[in-house]
Short mmCIF file of C-alpha atoms and ligand atoms in Angstrom, two decimals:
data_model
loop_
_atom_site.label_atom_id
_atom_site.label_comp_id
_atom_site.label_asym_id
_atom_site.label_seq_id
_atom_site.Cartn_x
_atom_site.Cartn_y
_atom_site.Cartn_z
CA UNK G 1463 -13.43 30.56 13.37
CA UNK G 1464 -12.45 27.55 15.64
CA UNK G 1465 -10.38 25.65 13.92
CA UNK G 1466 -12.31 22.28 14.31
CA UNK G 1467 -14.87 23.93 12.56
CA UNK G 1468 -12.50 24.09 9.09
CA UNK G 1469 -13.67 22.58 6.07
CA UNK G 1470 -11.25 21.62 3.24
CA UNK G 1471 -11.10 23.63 -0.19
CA UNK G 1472 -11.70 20.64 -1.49
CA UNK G 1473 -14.40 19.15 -0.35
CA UNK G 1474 -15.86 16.20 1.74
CA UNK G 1475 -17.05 13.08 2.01
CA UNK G 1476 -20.59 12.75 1.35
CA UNK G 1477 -20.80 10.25 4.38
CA UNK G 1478 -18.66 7.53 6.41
CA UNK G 1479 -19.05 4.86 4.12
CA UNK G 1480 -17.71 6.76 1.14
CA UNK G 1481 -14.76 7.85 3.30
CA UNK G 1482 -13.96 3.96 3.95
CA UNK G 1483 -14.61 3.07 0.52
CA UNK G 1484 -12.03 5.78 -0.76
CA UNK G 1485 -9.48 4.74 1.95
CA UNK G 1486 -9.93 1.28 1.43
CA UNK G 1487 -9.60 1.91 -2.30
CA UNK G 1488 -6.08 3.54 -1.46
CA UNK G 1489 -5.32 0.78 0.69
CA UNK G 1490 -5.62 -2.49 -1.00
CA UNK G 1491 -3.71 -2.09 -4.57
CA UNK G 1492 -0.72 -4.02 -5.79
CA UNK G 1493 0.86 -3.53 -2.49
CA UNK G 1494 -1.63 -6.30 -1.68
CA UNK G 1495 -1.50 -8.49 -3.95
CA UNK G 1496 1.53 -7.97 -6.09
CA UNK G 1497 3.85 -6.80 -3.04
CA UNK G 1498 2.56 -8.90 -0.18
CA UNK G 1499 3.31 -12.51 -1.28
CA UNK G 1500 6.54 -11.78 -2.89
CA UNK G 1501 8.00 -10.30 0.10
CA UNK G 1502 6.54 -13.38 2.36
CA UNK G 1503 8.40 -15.31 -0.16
CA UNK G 1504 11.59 -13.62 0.00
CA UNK G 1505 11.51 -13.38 3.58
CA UNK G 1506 11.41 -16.73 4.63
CA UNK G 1507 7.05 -16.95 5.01
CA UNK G 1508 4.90 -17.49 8.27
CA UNK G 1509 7.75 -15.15 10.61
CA UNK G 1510 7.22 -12.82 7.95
CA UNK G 1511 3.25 -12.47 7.88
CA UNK G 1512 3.50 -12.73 12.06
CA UNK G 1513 5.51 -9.78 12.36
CA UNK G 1514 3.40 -7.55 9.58
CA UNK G 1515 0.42 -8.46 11.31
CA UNK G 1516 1.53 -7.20 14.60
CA UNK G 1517 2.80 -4.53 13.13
CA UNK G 1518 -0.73 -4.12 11.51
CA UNK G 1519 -1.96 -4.08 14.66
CA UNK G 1520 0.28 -2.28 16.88
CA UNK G 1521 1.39 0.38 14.89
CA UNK G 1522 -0.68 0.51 11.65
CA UNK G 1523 -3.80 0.57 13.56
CA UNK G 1524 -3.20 3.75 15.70
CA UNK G 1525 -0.98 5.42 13.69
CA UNK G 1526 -3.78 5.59 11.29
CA UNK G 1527 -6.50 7.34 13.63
CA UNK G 1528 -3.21 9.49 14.33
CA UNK G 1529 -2.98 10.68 10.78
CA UNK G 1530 -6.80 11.12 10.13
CA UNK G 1531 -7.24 13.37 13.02
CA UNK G 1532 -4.58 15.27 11.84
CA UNK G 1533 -6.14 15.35 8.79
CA UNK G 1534 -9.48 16.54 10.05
CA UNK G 1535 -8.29 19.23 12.11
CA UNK G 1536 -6.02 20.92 9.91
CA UNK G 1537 -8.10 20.21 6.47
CA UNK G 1538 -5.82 20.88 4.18
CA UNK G 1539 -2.90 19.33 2.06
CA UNK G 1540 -0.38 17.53 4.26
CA UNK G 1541 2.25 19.79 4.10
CA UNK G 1542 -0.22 22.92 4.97
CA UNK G 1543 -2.09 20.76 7.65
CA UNK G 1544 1.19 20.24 9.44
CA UNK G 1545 1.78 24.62 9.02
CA UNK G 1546 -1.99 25.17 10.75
CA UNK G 1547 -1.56 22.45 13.40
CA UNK G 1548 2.14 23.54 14.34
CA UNK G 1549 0.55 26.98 14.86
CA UNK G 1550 -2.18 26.14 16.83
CA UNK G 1551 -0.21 24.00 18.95
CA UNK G 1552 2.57 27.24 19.26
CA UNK G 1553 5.37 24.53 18.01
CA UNK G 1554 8.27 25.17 15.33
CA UNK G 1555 6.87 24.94 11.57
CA UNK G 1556 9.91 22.53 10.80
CA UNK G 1557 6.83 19.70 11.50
CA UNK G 1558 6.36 20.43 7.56
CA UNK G 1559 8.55 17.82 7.32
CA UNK G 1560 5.71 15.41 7.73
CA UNK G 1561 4.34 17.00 4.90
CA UNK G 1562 7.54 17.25 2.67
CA UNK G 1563 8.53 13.71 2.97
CA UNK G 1564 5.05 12.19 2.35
CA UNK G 1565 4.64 14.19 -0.81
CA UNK G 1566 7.86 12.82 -1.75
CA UNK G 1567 7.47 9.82 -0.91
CA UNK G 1568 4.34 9.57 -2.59
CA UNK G 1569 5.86 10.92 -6.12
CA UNK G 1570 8.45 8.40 -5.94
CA UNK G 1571 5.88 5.23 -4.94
CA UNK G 1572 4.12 6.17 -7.81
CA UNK G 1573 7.26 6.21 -10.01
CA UNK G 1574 7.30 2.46 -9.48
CA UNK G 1575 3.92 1.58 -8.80
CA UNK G 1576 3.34 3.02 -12.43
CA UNK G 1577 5.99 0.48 -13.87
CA UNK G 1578 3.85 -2.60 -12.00
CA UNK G 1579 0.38 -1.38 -13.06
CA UNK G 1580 2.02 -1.74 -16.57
CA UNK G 1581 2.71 -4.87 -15.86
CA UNK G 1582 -0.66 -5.47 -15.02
CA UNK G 1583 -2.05 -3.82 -18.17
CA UNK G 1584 0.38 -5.86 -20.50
CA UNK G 1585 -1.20 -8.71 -18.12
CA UNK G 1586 -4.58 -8.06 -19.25
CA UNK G 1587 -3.64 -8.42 -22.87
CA UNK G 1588 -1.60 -11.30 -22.43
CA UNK G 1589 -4.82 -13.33 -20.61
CA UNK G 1590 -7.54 -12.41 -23.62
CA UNK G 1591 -4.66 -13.68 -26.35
CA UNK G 1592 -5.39 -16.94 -24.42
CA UNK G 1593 -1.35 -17.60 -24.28
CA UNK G 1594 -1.63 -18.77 -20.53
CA UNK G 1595 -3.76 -21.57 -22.02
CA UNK G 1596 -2.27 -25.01 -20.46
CA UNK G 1597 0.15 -23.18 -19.24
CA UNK G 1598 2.93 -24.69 -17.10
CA UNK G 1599 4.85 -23.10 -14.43
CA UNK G 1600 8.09 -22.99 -16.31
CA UNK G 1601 6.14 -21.76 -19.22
CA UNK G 1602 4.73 -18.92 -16.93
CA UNK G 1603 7.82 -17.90 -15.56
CA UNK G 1604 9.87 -17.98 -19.21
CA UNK G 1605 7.15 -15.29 -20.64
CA UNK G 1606 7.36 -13.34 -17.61
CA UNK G 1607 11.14 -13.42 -18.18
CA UNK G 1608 10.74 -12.26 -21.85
CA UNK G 1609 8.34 -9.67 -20.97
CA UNK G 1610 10.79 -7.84 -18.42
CA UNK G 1611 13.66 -8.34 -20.57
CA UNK G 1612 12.45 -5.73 -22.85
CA UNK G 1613 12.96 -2.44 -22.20
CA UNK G 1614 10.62 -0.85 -25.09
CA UNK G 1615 7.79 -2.61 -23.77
CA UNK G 1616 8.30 -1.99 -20.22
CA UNK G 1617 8.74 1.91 -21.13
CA UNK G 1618 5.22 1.36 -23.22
CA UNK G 1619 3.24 0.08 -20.31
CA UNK G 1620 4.67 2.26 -17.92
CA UNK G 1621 3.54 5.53 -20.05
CA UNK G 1622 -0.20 4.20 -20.68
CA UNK G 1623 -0.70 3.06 -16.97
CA UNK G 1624 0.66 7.15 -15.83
CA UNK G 1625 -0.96 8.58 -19.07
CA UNK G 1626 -4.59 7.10 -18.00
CA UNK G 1627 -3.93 7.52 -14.18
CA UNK G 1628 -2.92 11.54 -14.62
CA UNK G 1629 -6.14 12.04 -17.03
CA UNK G 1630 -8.08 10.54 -14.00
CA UNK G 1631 -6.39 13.02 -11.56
CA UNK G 1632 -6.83 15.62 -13.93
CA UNK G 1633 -10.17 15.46 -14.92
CA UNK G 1634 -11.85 14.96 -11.56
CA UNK G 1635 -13.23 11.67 -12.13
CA UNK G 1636 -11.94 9.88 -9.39
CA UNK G 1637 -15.66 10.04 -7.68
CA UNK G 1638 -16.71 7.84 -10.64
CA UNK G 1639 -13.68 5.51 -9.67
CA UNK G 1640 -15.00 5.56 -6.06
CA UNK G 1641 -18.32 4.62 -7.22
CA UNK G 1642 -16.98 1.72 -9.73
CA UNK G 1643 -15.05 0.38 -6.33
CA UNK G 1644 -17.88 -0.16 -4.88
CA UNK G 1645 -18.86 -2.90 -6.64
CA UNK G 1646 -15.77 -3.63 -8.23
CA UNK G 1647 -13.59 -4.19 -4.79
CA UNK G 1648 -15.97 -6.55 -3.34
CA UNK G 1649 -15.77 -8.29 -6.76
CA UNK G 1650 -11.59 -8.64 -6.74
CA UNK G 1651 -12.47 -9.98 -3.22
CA UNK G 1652 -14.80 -12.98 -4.29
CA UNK G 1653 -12.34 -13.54 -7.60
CA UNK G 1654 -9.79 -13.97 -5.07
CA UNK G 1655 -11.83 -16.53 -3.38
CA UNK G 1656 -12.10 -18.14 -6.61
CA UNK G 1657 -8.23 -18.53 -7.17
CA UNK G 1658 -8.08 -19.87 -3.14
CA UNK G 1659 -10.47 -22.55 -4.34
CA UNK G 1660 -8.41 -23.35 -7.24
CA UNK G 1661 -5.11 -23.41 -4.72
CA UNK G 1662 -7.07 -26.19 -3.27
CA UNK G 1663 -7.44 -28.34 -6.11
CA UNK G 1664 -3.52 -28.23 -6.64
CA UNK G 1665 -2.48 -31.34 -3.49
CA UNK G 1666 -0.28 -28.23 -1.80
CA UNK G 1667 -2.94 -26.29 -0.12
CA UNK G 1668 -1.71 -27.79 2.82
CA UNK G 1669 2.00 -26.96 2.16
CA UNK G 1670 0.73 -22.82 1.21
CA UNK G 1671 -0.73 -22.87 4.40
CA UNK G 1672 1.90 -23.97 6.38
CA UNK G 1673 4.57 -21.73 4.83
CA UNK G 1674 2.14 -18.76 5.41
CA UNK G 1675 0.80 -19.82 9.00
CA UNK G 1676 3.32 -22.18 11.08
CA UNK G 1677 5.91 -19.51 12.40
CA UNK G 1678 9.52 -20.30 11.87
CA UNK G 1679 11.15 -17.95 14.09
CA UNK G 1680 14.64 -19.20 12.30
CA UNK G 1681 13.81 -17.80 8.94
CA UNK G 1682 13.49 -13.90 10.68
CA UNK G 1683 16.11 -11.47 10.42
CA UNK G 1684 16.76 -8.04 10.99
CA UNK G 1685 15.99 -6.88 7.50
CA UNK G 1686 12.62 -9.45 7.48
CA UNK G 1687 11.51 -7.23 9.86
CA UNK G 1688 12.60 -4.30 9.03
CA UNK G 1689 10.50 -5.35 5.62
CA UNK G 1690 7.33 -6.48 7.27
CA UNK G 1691 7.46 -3.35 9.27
CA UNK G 1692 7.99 -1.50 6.20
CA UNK G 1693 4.96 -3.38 4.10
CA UNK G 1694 2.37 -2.51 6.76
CA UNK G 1695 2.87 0.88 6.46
CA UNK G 1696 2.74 0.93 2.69
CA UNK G 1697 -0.06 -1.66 2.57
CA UNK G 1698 -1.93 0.76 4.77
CA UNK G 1699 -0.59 3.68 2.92
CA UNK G 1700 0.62 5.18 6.02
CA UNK G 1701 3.41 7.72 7.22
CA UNK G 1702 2.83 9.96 3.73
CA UNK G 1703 0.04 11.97 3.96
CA UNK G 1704 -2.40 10.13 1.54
CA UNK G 1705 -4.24 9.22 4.57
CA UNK G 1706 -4.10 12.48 6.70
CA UNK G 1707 -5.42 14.18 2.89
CA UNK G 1708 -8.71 11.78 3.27
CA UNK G 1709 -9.12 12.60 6.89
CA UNK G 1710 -9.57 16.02 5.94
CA UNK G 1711 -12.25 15.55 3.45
CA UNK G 1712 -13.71 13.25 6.63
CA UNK G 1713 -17.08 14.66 8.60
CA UNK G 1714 -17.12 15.84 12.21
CA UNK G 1715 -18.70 12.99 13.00
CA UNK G 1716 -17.24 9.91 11.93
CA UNK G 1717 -15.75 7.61 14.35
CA UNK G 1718 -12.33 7.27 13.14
CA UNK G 1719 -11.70 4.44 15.71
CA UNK G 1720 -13.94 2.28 14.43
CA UNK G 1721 -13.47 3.27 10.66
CA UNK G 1722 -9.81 2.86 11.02
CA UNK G 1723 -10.27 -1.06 12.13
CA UNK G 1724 -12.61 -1.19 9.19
CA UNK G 1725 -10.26 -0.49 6.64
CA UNK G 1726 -7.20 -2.06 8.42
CA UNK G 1727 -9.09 -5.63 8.71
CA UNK G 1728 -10.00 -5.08 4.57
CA UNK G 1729 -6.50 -4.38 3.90
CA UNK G 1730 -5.10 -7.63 5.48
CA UNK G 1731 -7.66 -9.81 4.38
CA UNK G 1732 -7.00 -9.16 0.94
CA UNK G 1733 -2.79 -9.69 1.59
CA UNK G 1734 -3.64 -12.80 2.95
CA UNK G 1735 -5.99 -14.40 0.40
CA UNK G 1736 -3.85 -13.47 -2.05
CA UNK G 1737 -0.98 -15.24 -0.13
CA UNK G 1738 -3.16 -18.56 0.32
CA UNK G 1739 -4.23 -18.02 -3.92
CA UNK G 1740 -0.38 -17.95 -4.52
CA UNK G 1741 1.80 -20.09 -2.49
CA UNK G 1742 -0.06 -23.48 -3.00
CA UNK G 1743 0.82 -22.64 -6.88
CA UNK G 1744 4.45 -22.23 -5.98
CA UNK G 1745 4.72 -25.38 -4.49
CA UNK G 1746 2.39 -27.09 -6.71
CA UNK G 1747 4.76 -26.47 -9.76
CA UNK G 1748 7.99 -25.87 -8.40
CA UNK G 1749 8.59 -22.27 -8.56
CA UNK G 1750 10.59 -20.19 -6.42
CA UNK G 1751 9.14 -18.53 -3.78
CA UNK G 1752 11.45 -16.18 -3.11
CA UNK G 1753 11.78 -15.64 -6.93
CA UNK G 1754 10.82 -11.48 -6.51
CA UNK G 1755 8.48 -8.89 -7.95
CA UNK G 1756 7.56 -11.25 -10.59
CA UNK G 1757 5.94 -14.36 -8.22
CA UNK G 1758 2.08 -13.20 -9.29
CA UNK G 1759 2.90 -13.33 -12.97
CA UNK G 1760 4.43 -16.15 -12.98
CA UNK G 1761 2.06 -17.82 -10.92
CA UNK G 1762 -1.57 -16.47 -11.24
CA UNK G 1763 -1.04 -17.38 -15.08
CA UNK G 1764 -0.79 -21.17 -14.25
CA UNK G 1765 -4.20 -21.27 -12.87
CA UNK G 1766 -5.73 -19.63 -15.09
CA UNK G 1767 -4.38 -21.57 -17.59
CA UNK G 1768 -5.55 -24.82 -15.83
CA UNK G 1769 -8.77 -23.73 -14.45
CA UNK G 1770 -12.57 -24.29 -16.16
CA UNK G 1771 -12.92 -20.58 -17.86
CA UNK G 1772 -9.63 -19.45 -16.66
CA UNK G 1773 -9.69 -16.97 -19.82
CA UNK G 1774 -12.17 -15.11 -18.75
CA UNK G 1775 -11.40 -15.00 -14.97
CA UNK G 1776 -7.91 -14.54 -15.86
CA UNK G 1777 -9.17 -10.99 -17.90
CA UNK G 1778 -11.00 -10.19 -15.29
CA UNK G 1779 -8.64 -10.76 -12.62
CA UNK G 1780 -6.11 -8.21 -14.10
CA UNK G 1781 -8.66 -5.68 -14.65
CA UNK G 1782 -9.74 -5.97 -11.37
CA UNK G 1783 -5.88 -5.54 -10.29
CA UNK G 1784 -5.54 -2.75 -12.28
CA UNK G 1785 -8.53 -0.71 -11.05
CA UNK G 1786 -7.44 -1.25 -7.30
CA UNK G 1787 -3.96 -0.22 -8.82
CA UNK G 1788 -5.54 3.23 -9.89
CA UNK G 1789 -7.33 3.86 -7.00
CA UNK G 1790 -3.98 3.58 -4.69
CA UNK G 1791 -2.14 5.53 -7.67
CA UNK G 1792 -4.71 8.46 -7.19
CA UNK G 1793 -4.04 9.34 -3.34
CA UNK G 1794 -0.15 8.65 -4.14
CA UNK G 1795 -0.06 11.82 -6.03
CA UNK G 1796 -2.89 14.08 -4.90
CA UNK G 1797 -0.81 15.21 -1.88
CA UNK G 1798 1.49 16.62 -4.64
CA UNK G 1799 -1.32 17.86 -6.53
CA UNK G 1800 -3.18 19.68 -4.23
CA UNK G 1801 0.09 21.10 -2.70
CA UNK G 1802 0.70 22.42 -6.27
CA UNK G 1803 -3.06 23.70 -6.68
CA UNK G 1804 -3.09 25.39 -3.31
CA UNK G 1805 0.20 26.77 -3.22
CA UNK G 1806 0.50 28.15 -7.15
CA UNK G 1807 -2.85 28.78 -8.06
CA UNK G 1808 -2.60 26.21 -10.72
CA UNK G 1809 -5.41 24.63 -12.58
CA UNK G 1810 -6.00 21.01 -11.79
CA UNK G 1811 -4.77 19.86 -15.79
CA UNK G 1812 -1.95 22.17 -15.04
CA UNK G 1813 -0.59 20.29 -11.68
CA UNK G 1814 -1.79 16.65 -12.49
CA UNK G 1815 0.69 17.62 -16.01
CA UNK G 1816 3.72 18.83 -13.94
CA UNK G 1817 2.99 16.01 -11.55
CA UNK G 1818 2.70 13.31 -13.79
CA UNK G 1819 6.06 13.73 -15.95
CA UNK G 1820 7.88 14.15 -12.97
CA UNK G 1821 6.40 10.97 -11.92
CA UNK G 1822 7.36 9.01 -15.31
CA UNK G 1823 10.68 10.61 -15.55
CA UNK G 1824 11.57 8.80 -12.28
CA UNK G 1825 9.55 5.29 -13.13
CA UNK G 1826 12.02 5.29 -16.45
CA UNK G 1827 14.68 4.17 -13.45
CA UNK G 1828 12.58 1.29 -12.32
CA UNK G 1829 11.81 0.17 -15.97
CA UNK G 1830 15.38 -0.18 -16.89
CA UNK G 1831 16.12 -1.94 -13.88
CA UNK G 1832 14.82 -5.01 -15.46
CA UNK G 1833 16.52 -5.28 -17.97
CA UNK G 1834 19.59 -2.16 -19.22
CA UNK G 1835 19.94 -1.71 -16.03
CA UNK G 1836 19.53 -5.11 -14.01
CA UNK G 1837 23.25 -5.07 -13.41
CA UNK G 1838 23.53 -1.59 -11.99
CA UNK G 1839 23.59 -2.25 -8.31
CA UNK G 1840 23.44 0.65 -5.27
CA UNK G 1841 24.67 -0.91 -1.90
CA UNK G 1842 23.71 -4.37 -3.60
CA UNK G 1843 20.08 -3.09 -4.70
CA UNK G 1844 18.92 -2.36 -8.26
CA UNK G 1845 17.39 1.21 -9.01
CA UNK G 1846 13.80 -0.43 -8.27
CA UNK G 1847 14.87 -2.52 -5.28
CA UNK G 1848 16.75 0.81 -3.83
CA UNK G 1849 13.37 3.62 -4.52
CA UNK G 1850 11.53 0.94 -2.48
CA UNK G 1851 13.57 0.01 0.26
CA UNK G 1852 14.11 4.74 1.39
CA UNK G 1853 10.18 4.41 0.51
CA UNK G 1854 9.11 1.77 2.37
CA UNK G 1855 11.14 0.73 4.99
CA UNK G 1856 12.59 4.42 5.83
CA UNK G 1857 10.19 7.52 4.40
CA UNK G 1858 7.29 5.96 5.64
CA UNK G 1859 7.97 4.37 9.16
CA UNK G 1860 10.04 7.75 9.95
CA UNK G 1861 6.93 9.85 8.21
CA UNK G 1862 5.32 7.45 11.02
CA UNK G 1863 6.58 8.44 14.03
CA UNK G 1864 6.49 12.21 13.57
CA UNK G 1865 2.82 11.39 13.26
CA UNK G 1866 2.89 9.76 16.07
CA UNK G 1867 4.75 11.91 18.01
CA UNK G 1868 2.91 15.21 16.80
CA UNK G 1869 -0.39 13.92 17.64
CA UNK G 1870 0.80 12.29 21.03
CA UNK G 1871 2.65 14.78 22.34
CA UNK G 1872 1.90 18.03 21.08
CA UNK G 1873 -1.85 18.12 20.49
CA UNK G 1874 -3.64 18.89 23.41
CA UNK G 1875 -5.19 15.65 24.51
CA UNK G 1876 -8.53 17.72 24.86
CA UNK G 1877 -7.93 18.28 20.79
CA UNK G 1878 -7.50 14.86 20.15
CA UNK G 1879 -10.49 13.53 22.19
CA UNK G 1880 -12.62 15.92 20.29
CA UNK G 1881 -11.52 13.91 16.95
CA UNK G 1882 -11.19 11.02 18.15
CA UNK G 1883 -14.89 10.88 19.85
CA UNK G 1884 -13.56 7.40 21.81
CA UNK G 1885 -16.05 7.69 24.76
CA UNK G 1886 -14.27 4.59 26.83
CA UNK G 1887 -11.38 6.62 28.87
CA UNK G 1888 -9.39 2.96 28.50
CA UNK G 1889 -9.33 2.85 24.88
CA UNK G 1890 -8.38 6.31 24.73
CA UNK G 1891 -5.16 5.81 27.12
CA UNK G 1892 -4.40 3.06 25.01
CA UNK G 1893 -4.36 4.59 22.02
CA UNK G 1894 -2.30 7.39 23.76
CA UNK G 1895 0.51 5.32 24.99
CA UNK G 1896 0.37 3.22 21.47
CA UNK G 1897 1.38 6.52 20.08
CA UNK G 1898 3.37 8.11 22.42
CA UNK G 1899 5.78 5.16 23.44
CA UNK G 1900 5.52 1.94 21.40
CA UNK G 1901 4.88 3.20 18.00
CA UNK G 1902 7.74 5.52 18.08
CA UNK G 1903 10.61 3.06 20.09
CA UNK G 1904 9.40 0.26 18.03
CA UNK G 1905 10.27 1.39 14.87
CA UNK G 1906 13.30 2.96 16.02
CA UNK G 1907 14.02 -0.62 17.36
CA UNK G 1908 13.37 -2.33 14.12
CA UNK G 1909 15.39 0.14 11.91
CA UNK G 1910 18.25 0.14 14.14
CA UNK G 1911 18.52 -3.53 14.13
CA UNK G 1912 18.27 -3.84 10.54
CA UNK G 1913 21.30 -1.80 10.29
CA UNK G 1914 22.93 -4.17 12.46
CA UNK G 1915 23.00 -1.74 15.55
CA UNK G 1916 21.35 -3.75 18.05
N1 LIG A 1299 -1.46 0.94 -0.09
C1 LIG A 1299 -1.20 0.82 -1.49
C2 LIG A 1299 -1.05 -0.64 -1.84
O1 LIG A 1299 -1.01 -1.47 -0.93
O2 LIG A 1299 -0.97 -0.95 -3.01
C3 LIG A 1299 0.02 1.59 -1.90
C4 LIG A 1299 0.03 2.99 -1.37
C5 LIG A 1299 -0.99 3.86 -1.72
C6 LIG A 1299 1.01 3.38 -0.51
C7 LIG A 1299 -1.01 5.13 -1.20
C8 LIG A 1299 1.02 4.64 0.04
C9 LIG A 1299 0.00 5.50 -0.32
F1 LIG A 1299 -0.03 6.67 0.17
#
């Protein structure tokens, strides 16, 4: 059989549209909206956003229509796709390694990811009680405080969120969750509108928008790039596999150019509302921006404290959060899982099991490293602050380039047309020099300079 003609064992996408929905459902997720603005803030703002949305651009873009196509040739888990395509393209199987890290990576993500959808859970509770109700920044930020500081119910949060996010893997369901994204994406999208038009009302609109949008080129350092670099990959949940798993399940068909753009405009939209909802609140009652993981809850509370119904919106805001959480939680683990099902023989229950205390184990590091272990420090970085900095900033950019490099250099370019299907010879040598030369020396260039080689 001609190997374009391989279907995955486990399955496909019924059509284009449900591909994009699933991808854009692993996409946008905390990394959005709980990661996003608290790394603008950190990193100084606007210089911060510029250089992720080049990045975006420049590298996200491509290197995603790299990683589908790998995906839809080799249709199978990452780790095997890497084994067919190294064989057809008579290279050394030590291109596993794509494979190997992503699943890694992935398991580890969702260590900590798992910890923050807690959050978001506890979140949800916390918004029906009606506590936020008046609530004042200081207020906001005091309860967050409290919340953190407590290791039991960190450690309780954490187990639902993975308890309820391994039954989903487990039992299949997650084409229900695709369908409930459907409607319930585009409706996180107009609640975020909602909390932008409350931003207004707060006198500082002006100031969010500045902070976000008028680049201070003083305020950028090695490591703020290094960590926009870093947040484009994960917002796009690139360099792991997760994306190159949902390429395989992708028809013959589909324009990945086009679907790629698609997802990658989605993705930033969402990063940047949620920006423009938070910042004018920071100003507005003198919170920090650069105050960390905890700038949404200590923020989003305020307005929905303030705001005409903010109860209800404030409910459904978290929910919202938390079901964009899920889907992103899904495709971190399913390259482990179906590596485990296709390599073992195990049953589905069996794998998402193994998977999923594995998983936890690991998150029990980021849990205490608000509180028993907030004074444990690795090279200066808590437990948390170090599992997302190899993730991030080094697994996936590196994960990255071997994409890049793999599906520049060694796939025939005949191969990759075929996939590709871009018809205009210009876009094609474009993409082909995108991956070939800039994606790879760029991110070389921004890693070595963060490490204070350059
Ligand atoms: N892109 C997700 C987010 O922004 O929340 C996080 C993520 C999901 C990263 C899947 C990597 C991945 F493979």
């Amino acid at each position: 059989m001609n190997i374009s003609d391989r279907q995955s064992q486990h399955g496909q996408w019924s059509s284009r549209w449900t591909f994009i929905l699933a991808a854009t459902g692993a996409a946008v997720g905390l990394g959005n909206i709980w990661k996003f603005p608290y790394l603008t803030g950190q990193n100084g703002g606007s210089a911060f956003v510029l250089i992720y949305i080049i990045c975006v651009a420049a590298l996200g873009i491509p290197l995603m229509m790299a990683e589908i196509l790998l995906g839809r040739r080799g249709r199978a888990t990452p780790i095997h796709t890497m084994k067919v395509l190294a064989e057809e393209t008579n290279t050394t199987q030590w291109w596993q390694i794509i494979g190997w890290s992503g699943t890694i990576a992935g398991m580890l993500i969702l260590s900590y990811y798992s910890v923050i959808g807690g959050w978001t859970l506890a979140y949800i509770v916390k918004s029906i009680t009606g506590i936020f109700s008046g609530a004042t920044g200081e207020f906001a930020a005091s309860t967050f405080g409290t919340f953190v500081g407590s290791a039991s119910s960190l450690f309780f949060w954490h187990t639902l969120f993975m308890v309820i996010t391994m039954a989903i893997v487990a039992g299949g369901v997650q084409g229900g969750l695709e369908k409930a994204v459907q409607f319930l994406m585009p409706t996180l999208f107009v609640l975020l509108l909602v909390m932008v038009g409350y931003s207004m009302t707060t006198g500082y609109f002006g100031k969010g928008l500045a902070f976000l949008f008028t680049p201070d080129f003083s305020k950028l350092t090695g490591s703020s790039m290094l960590a926009a670099m870093g947040q484009a990959f994960f917002s796009l949940s690139l360099g792991m596999g997760t994306i190159m798993i949902y390429g395989s399940y992708v028809p013959k068909d589909t324009s990945i150019a086009t679907t790629t753009i698609a997802i990658a405009l989605a993705d930033t939209a969402v990063a940047l509302l949620a920006g423009m909802a938070i910042f004018p609140i920071v100003f507005a009652n003198n919170l920090e921006a650069s105050s960390g993981p905890g700038l949404i809850f200590q923020t989003l509370p305020v307005a929905f404290g303030n705001m005409t119904g903010g109860m209800i919106f404030g409910s459904l805001f978290f929910t919202l959060l938390l079901v964009a959480a899920w889907t992103s939680s899904i495709s971190l683990i399913e390259p482990l899982v179906t590596w485990l099902i296709e390599t073992f023989g195990m049953s589905r229950l069996k794998a998402a099991i193994y998977s999923g205390v594995a998983t936890w184990l690991f998150g029990l590091g980021t849990v205490w490293s608000f509180n028993l272990w907030a004074d444990l420090k690795f090279f200066g970085l808590t437990f948390f602050d170090l599992l997302d900095f190899i993730t991030s900033n080094l697994m996936l950019p590196l994960g990255g380039i071997l994409i890049a490099l793999f599906a520049g250099w060694l796939m025939s370019a005949e191969h990759t047309k075929a996939e590709l299907h871009i018809a205009n010879p210009l876009l094609y040598t474009t993409w082909q020099i995108l991956v070939r030369y800039i994606a790879p020396v760029a991110v070389f260039i921004v890693l070595l300079n963060a490490i204070g080689l350059l």
